[in-house]
Amino acid sequence: YGMQGADVLVLKAVLFARGWLEDFDNDYFDKETEATVKAFQKAAFINEPREWDGIVGDKTWTKLLER
């Protein structure tokens, strides 16, 4: 939370492409982005509540980029 830059912009673009965000207009990891990431994690890691932390690490990136 609070990060800004190209990595966040890529994250938002992927979330948008996957239908998790309606739009995005900045490169700031705000509360809405964190909530969206947590919602994605809850869906992607149904039986792994430890993964529902809003942090986009390797495991979350892998799931986000799966087809």
PDB file of C-alpha atoms in Angstrom:
ATOM      1  CA  TYR A   1       0.000   0.000   0.000  1.00  0.00           C
ATOM      2  CA  GLY A   2       1.289   3.461  -0.873  1.00  0.00           C
ATOM      3  CA  MET A   3       3.610   2.372  -3.685  1.00  0.00           C
ATOM      4  CA  GLN A   4       3.668   4.208  -6.968  1.00  0.00           C
ATOM      5  CA  GLY A   5       5.272   3.581 -10.336  1.00  0.00           C
ATOM      6  CA  ALA A   6       5.422   1.313 -13.346  1.00  0.00           C
ATOM      7  CA  ASP A   7       4.945  -1.908 -11.359  1.00  0.00           C
ATOM      8  CA  VAL A   8       1.661  -0.640  -9.945  1.00  0.00           C
ATOM      9  CA  LEU A   9       0.533   0.504 -13.386  1.00  0.00           C
ATOM     10  CA  VAL A  10       1.224  -2.969 -14.790  1.00  0.00           C
ATOM     11  CA  LEU A  11      -0.638  -4.533 -11.868  1.00  0.00           C
ATOM     12  CA  LYS A  12      -3.655  -2.307 -12.487  1.00  0.00           C
ATOM     13  CA  ALA A  13      -3.556  -3.067 -16.214  1.00  0.00           C
ATOM     14  CA  VAL A  14      -3.582  -6.805 -15.507  1.00  0.00           C
ATOM     15  CA  LEU A  15      -6.405  -6.460 -12.962  1.00  0.00           C
ATOM     16  CA  PHE A  16      -8.336  -4.406 -15.524  1.00  0.00           C
ATOM     17  CA  ALA A  17      -7.718  -6.943 -18.310  1.00  0.00           C
ATOM     18  CA  ARG A  18      -8.901  -9.738 -16.017  1.00  0.00           C
ATOM     19  CA  GLY A  19     -12.073  -7.846 -15.127  1.00  0.00           C
ATOM     20  CA  TRP A  20     -11.161  -7.019 -11.536  1.00  0.00           C
ATOM     21  CA  LEU A  21     -10.978  -3.246 -12.087  1.00  0.00           C
ATOM     22  CA  GLU A  22     -13.484  -1.168 -14.033  1.00  0.00           C
ATOM     23  CA  ASP A  23     -10.826   1.366 -14.972  1.00  0.00           C
ATOM     24  CA  PHE A  24      -7.537   2.809 -13.817  1.00  0.00           C
ATOM     25  CA  ASP A  25      -6.095   6.236 -14.293  1.00  0.00           C
ATOM     26  CA  ASN A  26      -3.001   6.362 -12.119  1.00  0.00           C
ATOM     27  CA  ASP A  27      -0.008   4.375 -10.920  1.00  0.00           C
ATOM     28  CA  TYR A  28      -0.766   4.621  -7.198  1.00  0.00           C
ATOM     29  CA  PHE A  29      -1.422   1.558  -5.009  1.00  0.00           C
ATOM     30  CA  ASP A  30      -4.314   2.992  -3.023  1.00  0.00           C
ATOM     31  CA  LYS A  31      -6.999   1.493  -0.776  1.00  0.00           C
ATOM     32  CA  GLU A  32      -9.143   0.555  -3.780  1.00  0.00           C
ATOM     33  CA  THR A  33      -6.229  -1.298  -5.370  1.00  0.00           C
ATOM     34  CA  GLU A  34      -5.483  -3.086  -2.114  1.00  0.00           C
ATOM     35  CA  ALA A  35      -9.130  -4.118  -1.738  1.00  0.00           C
ATOM     36  CA  THR A  36      -9.185  -5.367  -5.336  1.00  0.00           C
ATOM     37  CA  VAL A  37      -6.018  -7.392  -4.833  1.00  0.00           C
ATOM     38  CA  LYS A  38      -7.470  -8.932  -1.654  1.00  0.00           C
ATOM     39  CA  ALA A  39     -10.705  -9.818  -3.478  1.00  0.00           C
ATOM     40  CA  PHE A  40      -8.668 -11.435  -6.251  1.00  0.00           C
ATOM     41  CA  GLN A  41      -6.581 -13.343  -3.716  1.00  0.00           C
ATOM     42  CA  LYS A  42      -9.699 -14.619  -1.938  1.00  0.00           C
ATOM     43  CA  ALA A  43     -10.995 -15.964  -5.247  1.00  0.00           C
ATOM     44  CA  ALA A  44      -7.656 -17.334  -6.437  1.00  0.00           C
ATOM     45  CA  PHE A  45      -6.586 -18.878  -3.121  1.00  0.00           C
ATOM     46  CA  ILE A  46      -9.946 -20.031  -1.781  1.00  0.00           C
ATOM     47  CA  ASN A  47      -8.566 -22.317   0.928  1.00  0.00           C
ATOM     48  CA  GLU A  48      -5.467 -20.261   1.729  1.00  0.00           C
ATOM     49  CA  PRO A  49      -6.518 -17.289   3.885  1.00  0.00           C
ATOM     50  CA  ARG A  50      -2.865 -16.516   4.639  1.00  0.00           C
ATOM     51  CA  GLU A  51      -2.602 -15.366   1.011  1.00  0.00           C
ATOM     52  CA  TRP A  52      -5.361 -12.744   1.419  1.00  0.00           C
ATOM     53  CA  ASP A  53      -2.937 -10.048   2.530  1.00  0.00           C
ATOM     54  CA  GLY A  54      -3.165  -7.562  -0.347  1.00  0.00           C
ATOM     55  CA  ILE A  55       0.537  -8.001  -1.091  1.00  0.00           C
ATOM     56  CA  VAL A  56       1.335  -8.840  -4.704  1.00  0.00           C
ATOM     57  CA  GLY A  57       4.170 -11.322  -4.397  1.00  0.00           C
ATOM     58  CA  ASP A  58       5.285 -14.144  -6.663  1.00  0.00           C
ATOM     59  CA  LYS A  59       2.310 -16.369  -5.896  1.00  0.00           C
ATOM     60  CA  THR A  60      -0.221 -13.635  -6.648  1.00  0.00           C
ATOM     61  CA  TRP A  61       1.585 -12.580  -9.842  1.00  0.00           C
ATOM     62  CA  THR A  62       1.605 -16.190 -11.012  1.00  0.00           C
ATOM     63  CA  LYS A  63      -2.140 -16.484 -10.502  1.00  0.00           C
ATOM     64  CA  LEU A  64      -2.802 -13.100 -12.116  1.00  0.00           C
ATOM     65  CA  LEU A  65      -0.854 -14.058 -15.223  1.00  0.00           C
ATOM     66  CA  GLU A  66      -2.362 -17.530 -15.672  1.00  0.00           C
ATOM     67  CA  ARG A  67      -4.624 -17.998 -18.648  1.00  0.00           C
TER      68      ARG A  67
END
